[in-house]
CSV table of C-alpha atoms and ligand atoms in Angstrom, one decimal:
chain,number,residue,atom,x,y,z
A,1,MET,CA,111.9,47.2,278.5
A,2,PRO,CA,112.2,49.3,275.4
A,3,ASP,CA,109.4,51.8,276.4
A,4,ARG,CA,110.9,52.9,279.6
A,5,LEU,CA,114.0,54.2,277.7
A,6,PRO,CA,114.7,57.8,278.3
A,7,GLY,CA,113.7,59.7,275.2
A,8,TYR,CA,114.7,63.0,273.5
A,9,ARG,CA,113.0,65.9,275.3
A,10,PRO,CA,109.8,67.3,273.3
A,11,PRO,CA,111.7,70.3,271.8
A,12,ALA,CA,114.3,68.1,270.3
A,13,ARG,CA,111.9,65.9,268.7
A,14,TRP,CA,109.7,68.7,267.4
A,15,LEU,CA,112.8,70.5,265.9
A,16,HIS,CA,113.9,67.2,264.3
A,17,TRP,CA,110.7,66.4,262.7
A,18,ILE,CA,110.2,70.1,261.5
A,19,VAL,CA,113.6,70.3,259.9
A,20,ALA,CA,113.1,66.6,258.5
A,21,VAL,CA,109.8,67.5,256.7
A,22,ALA,CA,111.3,70.7,255.4
A,23,VAL,CA,114.4,69.1,254.1
A,24,LEU,CA,112.6,66.3,252.7
A,25,MET,CA,110.7,68.9,250.6
A,26,MET,CA,113.8,71.0,249.9
A,27,ILE,CA,115.8,68.3,248.4
A,28,PRO,CA,113.1,67.2,245.6
A,29,ALA,CA,112.2,70.9,244.9
A,30,GLY,CA,116.1,71.5,244.4
A,31,LEU,CA,116.6,68.5,242.1
A,32,VAL,CA,113.4,69.2,240.1
A,33,MET,CA,114.0,73.1,239.7
A,34,THR,CA,117.5,72.6,238.1
A,35,GLN,CA,116.1,70.1,235.3
A,36,GLU,CA,116.4,71.6,231.9
A,37,GLY,CA,113.2,71.7,229.9
A,38,LEU,CA,110.8,72.6,232.7
A,39,PRO,CA,107.9,74.8,232.0
A,40,ARG,CA,109.1,78.4,233.2
A,41,PRO,CA,106.1,78.8,235.7
A,42,VAL,CA,106.8,75.6,237.3
A,43,GLN,CA,110.5,76.3,237.5
A,44,ASP,CA,109.9,79.8,239.0
A,45,THR,CA,107.4,78.6,241.6
A,46,LEU,CA,109.9,75.9,242.8
A,47,PHE,CA,112.8,78.4,243.1
A,48,ILE,CA,110.7,80.8,245.0
A,49,PHE,CA,109.7,77.8,247.3
A,50,HIS,CA,113.3,76.4,247.7
A,51,LYS,CA,115.0,79.8,248.3
A,52,ASN,CA,112.4,81.2,250.8
A,53,LEU,CA,111.7,78.0,252.8
A,54,GLY,CA,115.5,77.4,252.7
A,55,THR,CA,116.1,81.0,254.3
A,56,LEU,CA,113.5,80.5,257.0
A,57,LEU,CA,115.4,77.1,257.7
A,58,ILE,CA,118.6,79.0,258.5
A,59,LEU,CA,116.8,80.3,261.7
A,60,VAL,CA,115.0,77.1,262.6
A,61,ILE,CA,118.4,75.1,262.2
A,62,LEU,CA,120.3,77.9,264.3
A,63,VAL,CA,117.8,77.1,267.1
A,64,ARG,CA,118.2,73.5,266.6
A,65,VAL,CA,122.0,73.5,266.9
A,66,ILE,CA,122.0,75.8,269.9
A,67,TYR,CA,119.5,73.5,271.7
A,68,ARG,CA,121.5,70.4,270.8
A,69,LEU,CA,124.9,72.1,272.2
A,70,THR,CA,122.9,72.8,275.3
A,71,HIS,CA,121.0,69.7,275.8
A,72,ARG,CA,122.8,66.1,275.8
A,73,PRO,CA,121.0,63.3,274.0
A,74,PRO,CA,119.6,60.4,276.0
A,75,PRO,CA,121.9,57.3,276.3
A,76,LEU,CA,121.2,54.5,273.5
A,77,PRO,CA,120.0,51.3,274.9
A,78,ASP,CA,122.6,48.8,275.9
A,79,SER,CA,121.6,46.4,273.0
A,80,VAL,CA,123.2,48.9,270.4
A,81,PRO,CA,126.8,47.6,269.7
A,82,PRO,CA,129.7,49.9,269.9
A,83,TRP,CA,130.2,50.2,266.2
A,84,GLN,CA,126.6,51.4,265.7
A,85,ARG,CA,127.1,53.8,268.5
A,86,ARG,CA,130.0,55.3,266.5
A,87,ALA,CA,128.2,55.0,263.3
A,88,ALA,CA,125.3,57.1,264.7
A,89,ALA,CA,127.5,59.7,266.3
A,90,VAL,CA,129.5,60.2,263.0
A,91,SER,CA,126.3,60.4,260.9
A,92,HIS,CA,124.4,62.7,263.2
A,93,GLY,CA,127.5,65.0,263.4
A,94,MET,CA,127.6,64.9,259.6
A,95,LEU,CA,123.8,65.7,259.3
A,96,TYR,CA,124.3,68.6,261.7
A,97,ALA,CA,127.2,70.1,259.7
A,98,LEU,CA,125.3,69.7,256.3
A,99,LEU,CA,122.2,71.3,257.9
A,100,VAL,CA,124.3,74.3,258.3
A,101,ILE,CA,126.3,74.1,255.1
A,102,MET,CA,123.3,73.7,252.9
A,103,PRO,CA,121.2,76.8,253.6
A,104,ILE,CA,124.1,79.1,254.0
A,105,SER,CA,125.9,78.0,250.7
A,106,GLY,CA,122.5,78.3,249.0
A,107,PHE,CA,122.0,81.8,250.5
A,108,VAL,CA,125.4,82.9,249.4
A,109,ARG,CA,125.1,81.5,246.0
A,110,VAL,CA,121.8,83.3,245.3
A,111,ARG,CA,123.0,86.8,247.0
A,112,ALA,CA,126.4,86.7,245.5
A,113,GLY,CA,124.8,86.0,242.1
A,114,GLY,CA,122.5,88.9,242.5
A,115,TYR,CA,119.3,87.3,242.7
A,116,PRO,CA,116.1,88.0,244.8
A,117,ILE,CA,114.9,86.1,247.9
A,118,GLU,CA,111.3,87.4,247.9
A,119,LEU,CA,110.7,87.2,251.7
A,120,LEU,CA,113.8,89.0,252.7
A,121,ASP,CA,113.3,91.7,250.0
A,122,ARG,CA,109.9,92.4,250.9
A,123,LEU,CA,110.9,92.6,254.6
A,124,GLY,CA,113.4,95.3,253.4
A,125,PHE,CA,116.7,93.4,254.1
A,126,GLY,CA,119.5,94.5,251.8
A,127,PRO,CA,121.4,91.7,249.8
A,128,LEU,CA,123.7,91.3,252.9
A,129,ILE,CA,126.3,89.9,250.4
A,130,GLY,CA,127.9,91.8,247.6
A,131,LYS,CA,127.7,90.7,244.1
A,132,SER,CA,130.6,88.3,243.0
A,133,GLU,CA,130.6,85.8,240.2
A,134,ARG,CA,133.4,83.7,241.9
A,135,LEU,CA,131.8,83.5,245.2
A,136,ALA,CA,128.4,82.6,243.6
A,137,ASP,CA,130.1,79.7,241.6
A,138,ALA,CA,132.0,78.4,244.4
A,139,ALA,CA,128.9,78.5,246.8
A,140,SER,CA,126.9,76.7,244.0
A,141,ALA,CA,129.6,74.0,243.8
A,142,LEU,CA,129.6,73.5,247.5
A,143,HIS,CA,125.7,73.4,247.5
A,144,ALA,CA,125.8,70.7,245.0
A,145,ALA,CA,128.4,68.5,246.7
A,146,ALA,CA,126.9,69.1,250.1
A,147,ALA,CA,123.4,68.0,248.7
A,148,PHE,CA,124.9,64.8,247.1
A,149,LEU,CA,126.4,63.8,250.5
A,150,LEU,CA,123.4,64.8,252.4
A,151,ILE,CA,121.3,62.4,250.2
A,152,ALA,CA,123.8,59.6,251.0
A,153,VAL,CA,124.0,60.1,254.7
A,154,LEU,CA,120.0,60.5,254.8
A,155,ALA,CA,119.5,57.3,253.0
A,156,VAL,CA,121.6,55.5,255.6
A,157,HIS,CA,120.1,57.5,258.5
A,158,VAL,CA,116.5,56.7,257.3
A,159,ALA,CA,117.2,52.9,256.7
A,160,ALA,CA,118.8,52.8,260.3
A,161,ALA,CA,115.7,54.5,261.9
A,162,LEU,CA,113.3,52.1,260.1
A,163,GLN,CA,115.3,49.1,261.2
A,164,HIS,CA,115.1,50.2,264.7
A,165,ALA,CA,111.3,50.9,264.3
A,166,LEU,CA,110.3,47.8,262.3
A,167,ILE,CA,112.8,45.1,262.8
A,168,ARG,CA,114.5,45.6,266.2
A,169,ARG,CA,111.7,47.4,268.0
A,170,ASP,CA,114.3,48.4,270.7
A,171,GLY,CA,112.6,51.9,271.5
A,172,VAL,CA,115.1,53.9,269.5
A,173,TRP,CA,112.5,55.0,267.2
A,174,SER,CA,110.1,56.1,270.0
A,175,ARG,CA,112.6,58.2,271.6
A,176,MET,CA,112.4,60.5,268.8
A,177,TRP,CA,108.9,60.2,267.6
A,178,PRO,CA,106.8,63.2,269.1
A,179,GLY,CA,103.7,60.8,270.1
A,180,ARG,CA,105.6,59.0,272.9
A,181,GLY,CA,106.3,60.7,276.3
B,1,HEM,C1,111.8,59.8,257.5
B,1,HEM,C2,113.0,60.5,257.8
B,1,HEM,C3,113.7,60.5,259.1
B,1,HEM,C4,113.5,59.4,260.1
B,1,HEM,C5,112.7,58.2,260.1
B,1,HEM,C6,114.4,59.8,261.1
B,1,HEM,C7,114.6,59.2,262.4
B,1,HEM,C8,115.3,59.5,263.4
B,1,HEM,C9,115.4,58.9,264.7
B,1,HEM,C10,114.5,57.7,265.2
B,1,HEM,C11,116.5,59.5,265.4
B,1,HEM,C12,117.0,59.2,266.8
B,1,HEM,C13,118.1,58.4,266.8
B,1,HEM,C14,118.7,58.1,268.2
B,1,HEM,O1,118.0,58.0,269.1
B,1,HEM,O2,120.0,58.2,268.3
B,1,HEM,C15,117.0,60.5,264.7
B,1,HEM,C16,118.0,61.4,264.9
B,1,HEM,C17,118.5,62.4,264.2
B,1,HEM,N1,118.0,62.8,262.9
B,1,HEM,FE1,116.6,61.9,261.8
B,1,HEM,N2,115.0,61.1,260.9
B,1,HEM,C18,114.6,61.3,259.6
B,1,HEM,C19,115.0,62.4,258.9
B,1,HEM,C20,116.1,63.2,259.2
B,1,HEM,C21,116.5,64.4,258.4
B,1,HEM,C22,115.9,65.0,257.1
B,1,HEM,C23,117.4,64.9,259.2
B,1,HEM,C24,118.3,66.1,258.8
B,1,HEM,C25,118.7,66.6,257.5
B,1,HEM,C26,117.7,64.4,260.4
B,1,HEM,C27,118.6,64.5,261.4
B,1,HEM,C28,118.9,63.9,262.6
B,1,HEM,C29,119.8,64.2,263.5
B,1,HEM,C30,120.9,65.3,263.4
B,1,HEM,C31,119.6,63.3,264.6
B,1,HEM,C32,120.5,63.1,265.9
B,1,HEM,C33,119.8,64.1,266.9
B,1,HEM,C34,120.7,64.4,268.0
B,1,HEM,O3,121.2,63.4,268.7
B,1,HEM,O4,120.7,65.6,268.3
B,1,HEM,N3,116.7,63.2,260.4
B,1,HEM,N4,116.3,60.5,263.4
B,2,HEM,C1,118.5,72.6,254.1
B,2,HEM,C2,118.4,73.6,253.1
B,2,HEM,C3,118.6,73.2,251.7
B,2,HEM,C4,118.7,72.0,250.9
B,2,HEM,C5,118.6,70.7,251.6
B,2,HEM,C6,118.8,72.3,249.6
B,2,HEM,C7,119.0,71.2,248.6
B,2,HEM,C8,119.2,71.5,247.2
B,2,HEM,C9,119.3,70.7,246.1
B,2,HEM,C10,119.3,69.1,246.5
B,2,HEM,C11,119.7,71.2,245.1
B,2,HEM,C12,119.9,70.5,243.7
B,2,HEM,C13,121.5,70.3,243.5
B,2,HEM,C14,122.0,71.4,243.0
B,2,HEM,O1,121.9,71.8,241.8
B,2,HEM,O2,122.9,72.2,243.7
B,2,HEM,C15,119.6,72.6,245.3
B,2,HEM,C16,120.0,73.6,244.2
B,2,HEM,C17,119.7,75.1,244.5
B,2,HEM,N1,119.5,75.5,245.7
B,2,HEM,FE1,119.3,74.7,247.6
B,2,HEM,N2,119.0,73.6,249.5
B,2,HEM,C18,118.7,74.3,250.6
B,2,HEM,C19,118.8,75.7,250.8
B,2,HEM,C20,118.9,76.6,249.8
B,2,HEM,C21,118.8,78.1,250.2
B,2,HEM,C22,118.7,78.7,251.5
B,2,HEM,C23,118.9,78.7,248.9
B,2,HEM,C24,118.9,80.2,248.7
B,2,HEM,C25,118.3,81.0,249.5
B,2,HEM,C26,119.2,77.6,248.0
B,2,HEM,C27,119.3,77.9,246.7
B,2,HEM,C28,119.5,76.8,245.7
B,2,HEM,C29,119.8,77.3,244.2
B,2,HEM,C30,119.8,78.7,243.5
B,2,HEM,C31,119.9,76.1,243.6
B,2,HEM,C32,120.2,75.8,242.1
B,2,HEM,C33,121.6,75.4,241.9
B,2,HEM,C34,122.5,76.5,241.8
B,2,HEM,O3,122.2,77.3,240.9
B,2,HEM,O4,123.5,76.6,242.2
B,2,HEM,N3,119.2,76.3,248.5
B,2,HEM,N4,119.4,72.9,246.5
């Protein structure tokens, strides 16, 4: 009876999909904006989009992490074998860690590099971090390495989710999809 499985609570589902859609826009924006030979206006627009949406995401991810720490996820159906339970736990833990590392390393890279974040600048926040080339370079290297890992873990995550949705049809998909109660 897959449909009777207990699902994630609505806030967990909405937070998952809001963050997922944003991250799935942030990744291509980041990869494209760093290409050489891009027309300047396109590059500037992508950088502004990436830096500002990414900064807003710090708040949403903070809410999501606090929500997750205070609400246990529902148990997986019995049909999921132990190795897949472990794989899910490890990959979800990695995704949460990368969701924290990505925007913070991006923020530090930009601020320590002395660059603007238009939204924060308009709101009158100071830079919050002093200028430091070494710190900016370290944050940039972390941002790039974490992005690579995030893309790899997400490929497995999405493939596993689609397998549950389309092949096994065991209710794991609908426990996260916002449409199902
Ligand atoms: C098309 C893209 C995506 C699909 C189809 C998808 C699907 C799912 C599904 C079905 C679950 C529930 C798994 C379970 O019941 O154990 C889940 C959980 C999760 N997803 Fe995704 N996801 C997507 C994108 C993302 C992205 C972009 C991120 C973050 C970068 C993400 C992070 C997570 C995390 C951390 C969990 C564990 C939730 C928890 O237990 O608190 N997902 N996803
Ligand atoms: C979940 C949030 C984020 C994701 C998934 C993400 C993803 C990416 C990706 C895939 C790249 C291209 C790989 C690379 O060159 O590093 C990139 C580059 C970059 N990102 Fe992000 N990013 C996020 C948040 C942020 C934030 C909040 C900022 C700044 C406020 C930022 C600033 C940058 C910059 C400046 C680059 C160009 C590379 C560099 O100069 O170091 N990112 N990002």
